[in-house]
Amino acid sequence: MRRGDGLATRREATNAQTPPDTTGTGKGKSTRTGESTGAGHGESTGKPTLARSLHNRHITMISIGGAVGAGLFVGSGVSIQQAGPGILIAYAVTAAIVILIMRMLAEMSITRPDTGAFAVYGRLAFGRWAGFASGWIYWVGWPLGLCVESIATAQIVHGWIPALPIWLTALVVVALVTAVNLTSVRAYGEMEFWVVWLKVAVIALFIAVGLIAIAGLLPGTPSPGTGNLVDHGGFLPMGLSGVVIATSGAMFSFSGTEIVTIAAGEAQDAAAAIRKSTRTILVRVTVFYLGSLSVIVLLLPWNSAAVGESPFAATLSHLGLNGASTVLNVVLFAALLSTMNSQVYASSRMLFALARDHDAPSYLARVSRRGVPYTAILLTVAVAVLCLLLQVFHPTTAFSRLVNITGDTVYVTWIGIAAAHLVLGRRDRSGDLRPASGTAVWLFPWLTWATLGALLALYAVMIVLPESRTDSVLALAFTVAVSLMGLWLQKKRPTEL
């Protein structure tokens, strides 16, 4: 986000704040400058400290990498089959929500830069139980995601080298991203920086070639006009229900944008990095997602089987660029590697923050000499490897259901962010801790209320629709169970776990 002239003063004030409340009341001690989260300030609070070695360029690319991954290259095909051309509405609505959620996170994280991010904001707004629930709900999906992505990556390699067993390749890839994360946060940032550049270049080239074809300027490919938008059952062939279901997939695709606020706890200049990445999110989501999806649904019938399997490869094949599919597989491999890298990073930092705040076993807050939470990384990877081996050697539909359920918890995370912003935003504006220049959410609190209402309404519709009811209800039950556990801990063990 944007940093005002008073940033240095604000940072000094933040460093001087008292530690966060761990009594379970959620009303922690505060000064005129507001609450402290304790992240990255271990020097003054005595708490474990992570290294601050991420540069602004790392943070910018991490924010792009979090928003552009396998969900766009592969998952969007499923969403297109669910909504038809109406996928553009689903992604436009989701993009608007993402932009507002990121603005809320930017406002709160510049004021309170912390590796625990929204889990810490939930704790400060509603009490220990909310931080506990937010953190664990967020964490549990990452090891499962890491398992799924490792298998998908291994399948790509298996296509190139059939002699390599999928389980072995998956383990090697997981070992690679684990080694990168254990080395240093700088190594993670560098890997993301270069891999994301590759993804951005390919997507930009894809959109450029697609626009040339749509304009009828590509030899051998007549302009499709708007026929594919209306000739196969209309613009909304599955009705509005299809758009709502596709919105869930779109949210899953966008999940990861919040990693930039987690990374802020290890940035050399958190405020400047967050301001810049959040300022450009509108361009990123509109160009990368809406731009590429518009090209796909304009050039190909939405109900084409090839679109459902691999929309980008199907489009390139339609344009006569068959050899480009190999390049796309390389890019997809890189995108999956980037996603896995971020999954290990985000999950370990959230686990570290939970342990630091006594919401997870204390050994998970151990930090190496390079400022890396190695125990949190190893536990996350161990869970992912266990899931990987079970799914490879004993596949079960229960695993797929579990992945779907954790995917639906993206709603829960975003709802929690909006709710926390309502409380902390009002608290800050009524005191001396005003939002930094250029970071305040527009029309507060009305846009925050509108975002919260939209998320709750979308989730309610997901529960009503037969196609998504089971997973949504189970995700809600999981959320309630974790929240009740947090309330129990808040009451029984207010200061330690």
Short mmCIF file of C-alpha atoms in Angstrom, two decimals:
data_model
loop_
_atom_site.label_atom_id
_atom_site.label_comp_id
_atom_site.label_asym_id
_atom_site.label_seq_id
_atom_site.Cartn_x
_atom_site.Cartn_y
_atom_site.Cartn_z
CA MET A 1 0.00 0.00 0.00
CA ARG A 2 1.00 3.63 0.21
CA ARG A 3 3.26 5.03 2.88
CA GLY A 4 2.87 8.55 4.19
CA ASP A 5 5.55 10.91 5.32
CA GLY A 6 5.03 9.84 8.92
CA LEU A 7 5.94 6.21 8.28
CA ALA A 8 9.21 6.30 10.22
CA THR A 9 7.43 7.76 13.22
CA ARG A 10 4.69 5.18 12.92
CA ARG A 11 7.23 2.32 12.79
CA GLU A 12 9.07 3.63 15.85
CA ALA A 13 5.80 3.88 17.72
CA THR A 14 4.86 0.36 16.71
CA ASN A 15 8.18 -1.00 17.96
CA ALA A 16 7.59 0.69 21.30
CA GLN A 17 4.18 -0.87 21.82
CA THR A 18 3.40 -3.43 24.47
CA PRO A 19 3.07 -7.16 23.69
CA PRO A 20 -0.30 -8.49 22.54
CA ASP A 21 -2.90 -9.62 25.03
CA THR A 22 -2.65 -13.32 25.77
CA THR A 23 -5.16 -13.42 28.56
CA GLY A 24 -7.99 -14.42 26.26
CA THR A 25 -9.95 -11.24 26.76
CA GLY A 26 -8.95 -9.73 23.46
CA LYS A 27 -8.72 -6.33 25.08
CA GLY A 28 -4.94 -6.27 25.43
CA LYS A 29 -3.00 -3.43 26.81
CA SER A 30 -2.67 -0.60 24.39
CA THR A 31 -0.98 2.76 24.18
CA ARG A 32 -1.90 5.87 22.28
CA THR A 33 -0.41 4.25 19.20
CA GLY A 34 -2.54 1.13 19.46
CA GLU A 35 -1.94 -2.56 19.93
CA SER A 36 1.25 -4.42 19.24
CA THR A 37 1.29 -7.82 17.72
CA GLY A 38 4.82 -8.61 18.67
CA ALA A 39 5.81 -9.93 15.28
CA GLY A 40 9.25 -9.13 14.14
CA HIS A 41 9.91 -7.24 17.33
CA GLY A 42 11.40 -10.03 19.35
CA GLU A 43 14.25 -7.76 20.31
CA SER A 44 11.97 -5.73 22.57
CA THR A 45 9.42 -8.34 23.64
CA GLY A 46 11.68 -11.37 24.13
CA LYS A 47 9.61 -13.40 21.68
CA PRO A 48 11.09 -15.43 18.80
CA THR A 49 12.08 -13.22 15.89
CA LEU A 50 12.06 -13.93 12.16
CA ALA A 51 14.61 -12.48 9.77
CA ARG A 52 13.68 -9.27 7.97
CA SER A 53 15.44 -9.86 4.67
CA LEU A 54 12.71 -9.56 2.02
CA HIS A 55 13.08 -6.60 -0.34
CA ASN A 56 10.24 -4.70 -1.96
CA ARG A 57 10.79 -6.55 -5.25
CA HIS A 58 10.35 -9.87 -3.43
CA ILE A 59 7.11 -8.74 -1.81
CA THR A 60 5.72 -7.48 -5.11
CA MET A 61 6.40 -10.78 -6.87
CA ILE A 62 5.15 -12.80 -3.90
CA SER A 63 1.84 -10.96 -4.12
CA ILE A 64 1.59 -11.71 -7.84
CA GLY A 65 2.67 -15.31 -7.37
CA GLY A 66 0.03 -15.79 -4.70
CA ALA A 67 -2.69 -14.59 -7.04
CA VAL A 68 -1.55 -16.32 -10.21
CA GLY A 69 -0.99 -20.06 -9.97
CA ALA A 70 -2.35 -23.42 -10.98
CA GLY A 71 -5.85 -22.18 -10.15
CA LEU A 72 -5.68 -19.97 -13.24
CA PHE A 73 -3.91 -22.36 -15.60
CA VAL A 74 -5.95 -25.47 -14.76
CA GLY A 75 -8.68 -24.78 -12.21
CA SER A 76 -10.30 -22.09 -14.35
CA GLY A 77 -11.30 -24.80 -16.84
CA VAL A 78 -13.59 -26.41 -14.26
CA SER A 79 -15.09 -23.02 -13.41
CA ILE A 80 -15.77 -22.32 -17.11
CA GLN A 81 -17.65 -25.63 -17.35
CA GLN A 82 -19.70 -24.62 -14.30
CA ALA A 83 -20.71 -21.14 -15.44
CA GLY A 84 -20.06 -20.91 -19.18
CA PRO A 85 -19.18 -17.38 -20.34
CA GLY A 86 -20.73 -16.25 -17.06
CA ILE A 87 -17.35 -17.12 -15.58
CA LEU A 88 -16.43 -13.51 -16.35
CA ILE A 89 -19.11 -12.34 -13.90
CA ALA A 90 -17.92 -14.80 -11.25
CA TYR A 91 -14.32 -13.64 -11.53
CA ALA A 92 -15.28 -9.95 -11.74
CA VAL A 93 -17.30 -10.21 -8.50
CA THR A 94 -14.51 -12.15 -6.82
CA ALA A 95 -11.91 -9.67 -8.07
CA ALA A 96 -13.88 -6.79 -6.52
CA ILE A 97 -14.02 -8.65 -3.21
CA VAL A 98 -10.30 -9.47 -3.38
CA ILE A 99 -9.40 -5.84 -4.01
CA LEU A 100 -11.40 -4.73 -0.96
CA ILE A 101 -10.08 -7.55 1.25
CA MET A 102 -6.51 -6.67 0.29
CA ARG A 103 -7.18 -3.01 1.04
CA MET A 104 -8.44 -4.00 4.51
CA LEU A 105 -5.38 -6.18 5.08
CA ALA A 106 -3.07 -3.42 3.87
CA GLU A 107 -4.61 -0.89 6.25
CA MET A 108 -4.31 -3.26 9.22
CA SER A 109 -0.90 -4.69 8.35
CA ILE A 110 0.81 -1.34 7.84
CA THR A 111 -0.44 -0.35 11.27
CA ARG A 112 0.40 -3.77 12.74
CA PRO A 113 2.97 -5.61 10.56
CA ASP A 114 2.96 -9.21 11.79
CA THR A 115 3.70 -12.66 10.41
CA GLY A 116 0.42 -13.82 11.99
CA ALA A 117 -1.46 -11.27 9.84
CA PHE A 118 -5.22 -11.78 9.98
CA ALA A 119 -4.99 -14.35 12.80
CA VAL A 120 -3.45 -11.62 14.95
CA TYR A 121 -6.06 -9.10 13.79
CA GLY A 122 -8.83 -11.53 14.76
CA ARG A 123 -7.26 -11.94 18.21
CA LEU A 124 -7.01 -8.16 18.70
CA ALA A 125 -10.57 -7.60 17.50
CA PHE A 126 -12.48 -10.43 19.15
CA GLY A 127 -10.20 -12.24 21.59
CA ARG A 128 -7.85 -15.19 21.66
CA TRP A 129 -10.42 -17.66 20.33
CA ALA A 130 -10.73 -15.76 17.03
CA GLY A 131 -6.97 -15.70 16.49
CA PHE A 132 -6.76 -19.40 17.32
CA ALA A 133 -9.58 -20.30 14.93
CA SER A 134 -8.37 -18.05 12.09
CA GLY A 135 -4.82 -19.35 12.28
CA TRP A 136 -5.61 -23.06 12.44
CA ILE A 137 -8.36 -22.91 9.80
CA TYR A 138 -5.92 -21.14 7.49
CA TRP A 139 -3.06 -23.55 8.22
CA VAL A 140 -4.90 -26.84 7.79
CA GLY A 141 -5.57 -26.32 4.10
CA TRP A 142 -1.93 -25.75 3.16
CA PRO A 143 -0.48 -29.24 3.84
CA LEU A 144 -3.38 -30.72 1.86
CA GLY A 145 -2.79 -28.22 -0.92
CA LEU A 146 0.91 -29.02 -0.90
CA CYS A 147 0.06 -32.70 -1.31
CA VAL A 148 -2.27 -32.06 -4.25
CA GLU A 149 0.16 -29.71 -6.01
CA SER A 150 3.07 -32.13 -5.57
CA ILE A 151 1.09 -34.92 -7.24
CA ALA A 152 0.08 -32.58 -10.09
CA THR A 153 3.72 -31.54 -10.54
CA ALA A 154 4.86 -35.16 -10.53
CA GLN A 155 2.27 -36.03 -13.19
CA ILE A 156 3.75 -33.38 -15.50
CA VAL A 157 7.25 -34.80 -15.00
CA HIS A 158 5.86 -38.33 -15.51
CA GLY A 159 4.61 -37.20 -18.91
CA TRP A 160 8.15 -36.18 -19.82
CA ILE A 161 9.92 -39.13 -18.16
CA PRO A 162 7.46 -42.07 -17.85
CA ALA A 163 10.07 -44.22 -16.07
CA LEU A 164 9.93 -41.96 -13.00
CA PRO A 165 7.21 -43.06 -10.54
CA ILE A 166 4.83 -40.28 -9.53
CA TRP A 167 5.33 -40.78 -5.81
CA LEU A 168 9.10 -40.45 -6.07
CA THR A 169 8.97 -37.30 -8.17
CA ALA A 170 6.42 -35.78 -5.80
CA LEU A 171 8.68 -36.44 -2.83
CA VAL A 172 11.68 -34.91 -4.63
CA VAL A 173 9.72 -31.76 -5.47
CA VAL A 174 8.49 -31.43 -1.88
CA ALA A 175 12.07 -31.89 -0.67
CA LEU A 176 13.20 -29.12 -3.04
CA VAL A 177 10.74 -26.48 -1.81
CA THR A 178 11.41 -27.55 1.77
CA ALA A 179 15.14 -27.03 1.29
CA VAL A 180 14.54 -23.59 -0.20
CA ASN A 181 12.38 -22.55 2.75
CA LEU A 182 14.79 -23.96 5.31
CA THR A 183 17.71 -22.09 3.77
CA SER A 184 16.41 -18.58 4.41
CA VAL A 185 13.44 -16.35 3.74
CA ARG A 186 15.64 -14.56 1.19
CA ALA A 187 15.97 -17.86 -0.75
CA TYR A 188 12.19 -18.19 -0.79
CA GLY A 189 11.83 -14.62 -2.03
CA GLU A 190 14.40 -15.07 -4.78
CA MET A 191 12.77 -18.26 -6.05
CA GLU A 192 9.38 -16.57 -6.16
CA PHE A 193 10.82 -13.52 -7.89
CA TRP A 194 12.18 -15.41 -10.90
CA VAL A 195 9.43 -18.01 -11.22
CA VAL A 196 6.72 -15.34 -11.09
CA TRP A 197 8.48 -13.37 -13.83
CA LEU A 198 8.15 -16.45 -16.04
CA LYS A 199 4.43 -16.78 -15.28
CA VAL A 200 3.78 -13.11 -15.93
CA ALA A 201 5.63 -13.16 -19.25
CA VAL A 202 3.71 -16.22 -20.51
CA ILE A 203 0.31 -14.87 -19.47
CA ALA A 204 1.04 -11.51 -21.10
CA LEU A 205 2.10 -13.27 -24.30
CA PHE A 206 -1.00 -15.50 -24.20
CA ILE A 207 -3.31 -12.49 -23.89
CA ALA A 208 -1.48 -10.61 -26.64
CA VAL A 209 -1.72 -13.51 -29.11
CA GLY A 210 -5.35 -14.07 -28.13
CA LEU A 211 -6.30 -10.46 -28.78
CA ILE A 212 -4.62 -10.59 -32.17
CA ALA A 213 -6.66 -13.70 -33.02
CA ILE A 214 -9.91 -12.15 -31.75
CA ALA A 215 -9.28 -9.14 -33.97
CA GLY A 216 -8.88 -11.50 -36.95
CA LEU A 217 -5.26 -10.54 -37.50
CA LEU A 218 -3.77 -13.99 -36.90
CA PRO A 219 -3.23 -15.88 -40.19
CA GLY A 220 -5.43 -18.96 -40.49
CA THR A 221 -7.70 -18.00 -37.59
CA PRO A 222 -10.88 -16.08 -38.45
CA SER A 223 -12.24 -13.67 -35.87
CA PRO A 224 -14.85 -15.46 -33.71
CA GLY A 225 -16.73 -12.27 -32.91
CA THR A 226 -19.05 -12.76 -29.94
CA GLY A 227 -20.49 -16.05 -31.14
CA ASN A 228 -18.92 -18.21 -28.45
CA LEU A 229 -20.39 -15.94 -25.78
CA VAL A 230 -24.02 -16.44 -26.84
CA ASP A 231 -24.32 -19.39 -29.25
CA HIS A 232 -24.00 -22.29 -26.83
CA GLY A 233 -26.89 -21.85 -24.44
CA GLY A 234 -26.44 -18.12 -23.96
CA PHE A 235 -24.15 -16.08 -21.77
CA LEU A 236 -25.47 -17.82 -18.64
CA PRO A 237 -26.13 -21.39 -19.79
CA MET A 238 -26.12 -22.68 -16.20
CA GLY A 239 -28.04 -19.73 -14.79
CA LEU A 240 -26.97 -17.63 -11.84
CA SER A 241 -26.45 -20.75 -9.72
CA GLY A 242 -23.59 -21.72 -12.03
CA VAL A 243 -22.03 -18.30 -11.52
CA VAL A 244 -22.26 -18.64 -7.73
CA ILE A 245 -20.65 -22.10 -7.78
CA ALA A 246 -17.91 -20.81 -10.08
CA THR A 247 -17.34 -17.94 -7.64
CA SER A 248 -16.21 -20.50 -5.08
CA GLY A 249 -13.60 -21.77 -7.55
CA ALA A 250 -12.58 -18.20 -8.30
CA MET A 251 -12.04 -17.53 -4.60
CA PHE A 252 -9.87 -20.60 -4.34
CA SER A 253 -7.86 -19.35 -7.33
CA PHE A 254 -7.37 -15.97 -5.66
CA SER A 255 -6.46 -17.50 -2.30
CA GLY A 256 -2.83 -16.72 -1.74
CA THR A 257 -3.07 -12.97 -2.35
CA GLU A 258 -3.06 -12.58 1.44
CA ILE A 259 0.44 -14.09 1.67
CA VAL A 260 1.90 -10.66 1.01
CA THR A 261 0.67 -9.47 4.43
CA ILE A 262 2.19 -12.56 6.08
CA ALA A 263 5.47 -11.82 4.32
CA ALA A 264 5.29 -8.23 5.60
CA GLY A 265 6.50 -9.52 8.97
CA GLU A 266 9.84 -10.34 7.31
CA ALA A 267 10.12 -7.37 4.98
CA GLN A 268 12.82 -4.75 5.40
CA ASP A 269 10.23 -2.05 4.74
CA ALA A 270 6.82 -3.62 5.28
CA ALA A 271 4.75 -0.49 4.71
CA ALA A 272 6.31 0.43 1.37
CA ALA A 273 6.13 -3.15 0.12
CA ILE A 274 2.48 -3.63 1.07
CA ARG A 275 1.47 -0.27 -0.35
CA LYS A 276 3.05 -1.05 -3.71
CA SER A 277 1.66 -4.57 -4.03
CA THR A 278 -1.85 -3.60 -2.97
CA ARG A 279 -1.87 -0.54 -5.21
CA THR A 280 -1.28 -2.74 -8.26
CA ILE A 281 -3.69 -5.56 -7.37
CA LEU A 282 -6.48 -4.05 -9.49
CA VAL A 283 -4.29 -4.24 -12.59
CA ARG A 284 -3.08 -7.75 -11.74
CA VAL A 285 -6.48 -9.35 -11.22
CA THR A 286 -8.11 -7.66 -14.21
CA VAL A 287 -5.28 -8.31 -16.65
CA PHE A 288 -4.18 -11.77 -15.58
CA TYR A 289 -7.54 -13.33 -14.75
CA LEU A 290 -10.26 -11.43 -16.60
CA GLY A 291 -7.96 -10.79 -19.57
CA SER A 292 -6.92 -14.42 -20.07
CA LEU A 293 -10.39 -15.83 -19.35
CA SER A 294 -11.96 -13.40 -21.81
CA VAL A 295 -9.58 -14.63 -24.49
CA ILE A 296 -10.50 -18.26 -23.76
CA VAL A 297 -14.31 -17.87 -23.79
CA LEU A 298 -14.20 -15.63 -26.87
CA LEU A 299 -12.06 -18.04 -28.91
CA LEU A 300 -13.53 -21.39 -27.84
CA PRO A 301 -16.98 -22.79 -26.98
CA TRP A 302 -17.25 -22.95 -23.20
CA ASN A 303 -18.59 -26.52 -23.28
CA SER A 304 -15.63 -27.91 -25.20
CA ALA A 305 -14.14 -30.90 -23.38
CA ALA A 306 -10.64 -29.56 -24.04
CA VAL A 307 -11.48 -26.31 -22.24
CA GLY A 308 -12.52 -28.22 -19.15
CA GLU A 309 -9.27 -30.19 -19.09
CA SER A 310 -6.75 -27.46 -19.89
CA PRO A 311 -8.17 -24.12 -21.10
CA PHE A 312 -4.84 -22.51 -21.96
CA ALA A 313 -3.52 -25.51 -23.90
CA ALA A 314 -6.87 -25.86 -25.71
CA THR A 315 -6.73 -22.20 -26.78
CA LEU A 316 -3.18 -22.46 -28.07
CA SER A 317 -4.05 -25.64 -29.97
CA HIS A 318 -7.05 -23.88 -31.52
CA LEU A 319 -4.73 -21.14 -32.73
CA GLY A 320 -2.50 -23.74 -34.38
CA LEU A 321 0.27 -23.34 -31.84
CA ASN A 322 0.48 -27.02 -30.92
CA GLY A 323 4.12 -26.82 -29.98
CA ALA A 324 3.25 -24.19 -27.42
CA SER A 325 1.59 -26.82 -25.24
CA THR A 326 5.04 -28.09 -24.27
CA VAL A 327 6.06 -24.60 -23.24
CA LEU A 328 2.81 -24.29 -21.32
CA ASN A 329 3.57 -27.49 -19.44
CA VAL A 330 6.92 -26.04 -18.42
CA VAL A 331 5.18 -22.89 -17.23
CA LEU A 332 2.57 -24.95 -15.40
CA PHE A 333 5.36 -26.90 -13.73
CA ALA A 334 6.95 -23.63 -12.64
CA ALA A 335 3.58 -22.29 -11.46
CA LEU A 336 2.98 -25.39 -9.34
CA LEU A 337 6.50 -25.16 -7.93
CA SER A 338 5.86 -21.53 -7.05
CA THR A 339 2.55 -22.43 -5.41
CA MET A 340 4.19 -25.17 -3.34
CA ASN A 341 6.96 -22.79 -2.33
CA SER A 342 4.39 -20.29 -1.07
CA GLN A 343 2.34 -23.00 0.64
CA VAL A 344 5.31 -24.07 2.73
CA TYR A 345 6.16 -20.45 3.49
CA ALA A 346 2.65 -19.25 4.44
CA SER A 347 1.72 -22.31 6.47
CA SER A 348 4.96 -22.34 8.46
CA ARG A 349 4.71 -18.63 9.28
CA MET A 350 1.13 -19.00 10.44
CA LEU A 351 2.10 -21.99 12.58
CA PHE A 352 5.02 -19.99 13.99
CA ALA A 353 2.70 -17.10 14.88
CA LEU A 354 0.22 -19.47 16.56
CA ALA A 355 3.02 -20.98 18.66
CA ARG A 356 4.43 -17.56 19.52
CA ASP A 357 1.01 -16.50 20.80
CA HIS A 358 0.56 -19.76 22.78
CA ASP A 359 -2.08 -21.15 20.43
CA ALA A 360 0.17 -24.02 19.29
CA PRO A 361 2.92 -26.05 21.01
CA SER A 362 5.85 -23.79 21.86
CA TYR A 363 8.42 -25.88 19.96
CA LEU A 364 6.82 -24.71 16.71
CA ALA A 365 8.13 -21.21 17.42
CA ARG A 366 11.76 -22.29 17.29
CA VAL A 367 13.84 -20.27 14.85
CA SER A 368 17.15 -21.13 13.21
CA ARG A 369 20.20 -18.85 13.24
CA ARG A 370 18.99 -17.50 9.88
CA GLY A 371 15.62 -16.52 11.32
CA VAL A 372 13.71 -19.45 9.78
CA PRO A 373 10.92 -21.23 11.75
CA TYR A 374 12.32 -24.67 10.92
CA THR A 375 10.12 -26.75 13.23
CA ALA A 376 6.96 -25.21 11.76
CA ILE A 377 8.25 -25.91 8.24
CA LEU A 378 9.12 -29.52 9.04
CA LEU A 379 5.75 -30.26 10.66
CA THR A 380 3.84 -28.79 7.72
CA VAL A 381 5.89 -30.79 5.23
CA ALA A 382 5.58 -33.97 7.30
CA VAL A 383 1.79 -33.73 7.23
CA ALA A 384 1.87 -33.08 3.48
CA VAL A 385 4.15 -36.08 2.85
CA LEU A 386 1.89 -38.33 4.92
CA CYS A 387 -1.13 -37.21 2.88
CA LEU A 388 0.88 -37.68 -0.31
CA LEU A 389 1.86 -41.27 0.45
CA LEU A 390 -1.64 -42.18 1.59
CA GLN A 391 -3.21 -40.70 -1.54
CA VAL A 392 -0.70 -42.33 -3.91
CA PHE A 393 -0.83 -45.81 -2.41
CA HIS A 394 -4.33 -45.81 -0.91
CA PRO A 395 -6.40 -43.28 -2.88
CA THR A 396 -9.78 -42.43 -1.40
CA THR A 397 -12.64 -40.08 -2.27
CA ALA A 398 -12.57 -38.87 1.34
CA PHE A 399 -9.32 -37.07 0.59
CA SER A 400 -10.87 -35.14 -2.31
CA ARG A 401 -13.76 -34.15 -0.08
CA LEU A 402 -11.35 -32.96 2.59
CA VAL A 403 -9.54 -30.81 0.04
CA ASN A 404 -12.85 -29.32 -1.12
CA ILE A 405 -13.87 -28.56 2.46
CA THR A 406 -10.64 -26.75 3.23
CA GLY A 407 -11.04 -24.88 -0.06
CA ASP A 408 -14.39 -23.55 1.16
CA THR A 409 -12.68 -22.18 4.26
CA VAL A 410 -11.30 -19.40 2.05
CA TYR A 411 -14.72 -17.83 2.62
CA VAL A 412 -14.19 -18.16 6.37
CA THR A 413 -10.77 -16.51 6.23
CA TRP A 414 -12.05 -13.57 4.21
CA ILE A 415 -15.15 -13.18 6.38
CA GLY A 416 -12.87 -13.07 9.42
CA ILE A 417 -10.68 -10.40 7.80
CA ALA A 418 -13.69 -8.17 7.03
CA ALA A 419 -15.14 -8.62 10.51
CA ALA A 420 -11.81 -7.81 12.16
CA HIS A 421 -11.45 -4.72 10.00
CA LEU A 422 -14.83 -3.44 11.11
CA VAL A 423 -13.71 -3.58 14.74
CA LEU A 424 -10.08 -2.48 14.40
CA GLY A 425 -10.87 0.14 11.75
CA ARG A 426 -13.45 1.76 14.00
CA ARG A 427 -11.11 1.50 17.00
CA ASP A 428 -8.24 3.10 15.11
CA ARG A 429 -10.33 5.93 13.72
CA SER A 430 -11.74 6.76 17.14
CA GLY A 431 -8.24 6.93 18.65
CA ASP A 432 -4.86 8.23 17.62
CA LEU A 433 -3.89 5.30 15.37
CA ARG A 434 -5.21 6.63 12.09
CA PRO A 435 -4.68 4.64 8.85
CA ALA A 436 -1.49 5.59 7.05
CA SER A 437 -1.82 8.00 4.17
CA GLY A 438 -3.41 6.37 1.14
CA THR A 439 -4.16 3.04 2.85
CA ALA A 440 -7.60 3.60 4.38
CA VAL A 441 -10.45 1.49 3.01
CA TRP A 442 -12.75 3.66 0.93
CA LEU A 443 -16.11 4.69 2.44
CA PHE A 444 -15.44 2.98 5.75
CA PRO A 445 -17.40 1.27 7.24
CA TRP A 446 -19.91 0.93 4.40
CA LEU A 447 -17.68 -0.89 1.90
CA THR A 448 -16.41 -3.19 4.64
CA TRP A 449 -20.01 -4.01 5.59
CA ALA A 450 -20.86 -4.55 1.92
CA THR A 451 -17.91 -6.93 1.49
CA LEU A 452 -18.85 -8.87 4.62
CA GLY A 453 -22.48 -9.05 3.48
CA ALA A 454 -21.50 -10.26 0.01
CA LEU A 455 -19.29 -13.01 1.43
CA LEU A 456 -21.96 -14.17 3.85
CA ALA A 457 -24.61 -14.12 1.10
CA LEU A 458 -22.42 -16.11 -1.29
CA TYR A 459 -21.67 -18.68 1.39
CA ALA A 460 -25.37 -18.95 2.26
CA VAL A 461 -26.17 -19.62 -1.39
CA MET A 462 -23.44 -22.28 -1.47
CA ILE A 463 -25.18 -24.02 1.42
CA VAL A 464 -28.56 -23.84 -0.33
CA LEU A 465 -27.40 -25.15 -3.71
CA PRO A 466 -27.45 -28.99 -3.85
CA GLU A 467 -24.20 -29.12 -5.84
CA SER A 468 -22.17 -27.42 -3.11
CA ARG A 469 -24.25 -28.01 0.02
CA THR A 470 -22.36 -30.94 1.54
CA ASP A 471 -18.88 -29.44 1.34
CA SER A 472 -20.08 -26.02 2.49
CA VAL A 473 -21.94 -27.43 5.50
CA LEU A 474 -18.95 -29.56 6.49
CA ALA A 475 -16.63 -26.54 6.14
CA LEU A 476 -18.98 -24.55 8.39
CA ALA A 477 -19.04 -27.39 10.93
CA PHE A 478 -15.25 -27.50 10.90
CA THR A 479 -15.11 -23.75 11.49
CA VAL A 480 -17.53 -23.98 14.41
CA ALA A 481 -15.56 -26.87 15.94
CA VAL A 482 -12.24 -25.00 15.78
CA SER A 483 -13.86 -21.84 17.16
CA LEU A 484 -15.33 -23.76 20.10
CA MET A 485 -11.91 -25.23 20.78
CA GLY A 486 -10.49 -21.72 20.78
CA LEU A 487 -13.16 -20.56 23.24
CA TRP A 488 -12.38 -23.51 25.50
CA LEU A 489 -8.67 -22.70 25.48
CA GLN A 490 -9.40 -19.05 26.11
CA LYS A 491 -11.36 -20.01 29.19
CA LYS A 492 -9.20 -22.86 30.52
CA ARG A 493 -5.68 -21.81 29.57
CA PRO A 494 -5.62 -18.06 29.04
CA THR A 495 -1.83 -17.62 28.85
CA GLU A 496 -0.29 -20.80 27.49
CA LEU A 497 -0.99 -23.97 25.54
#
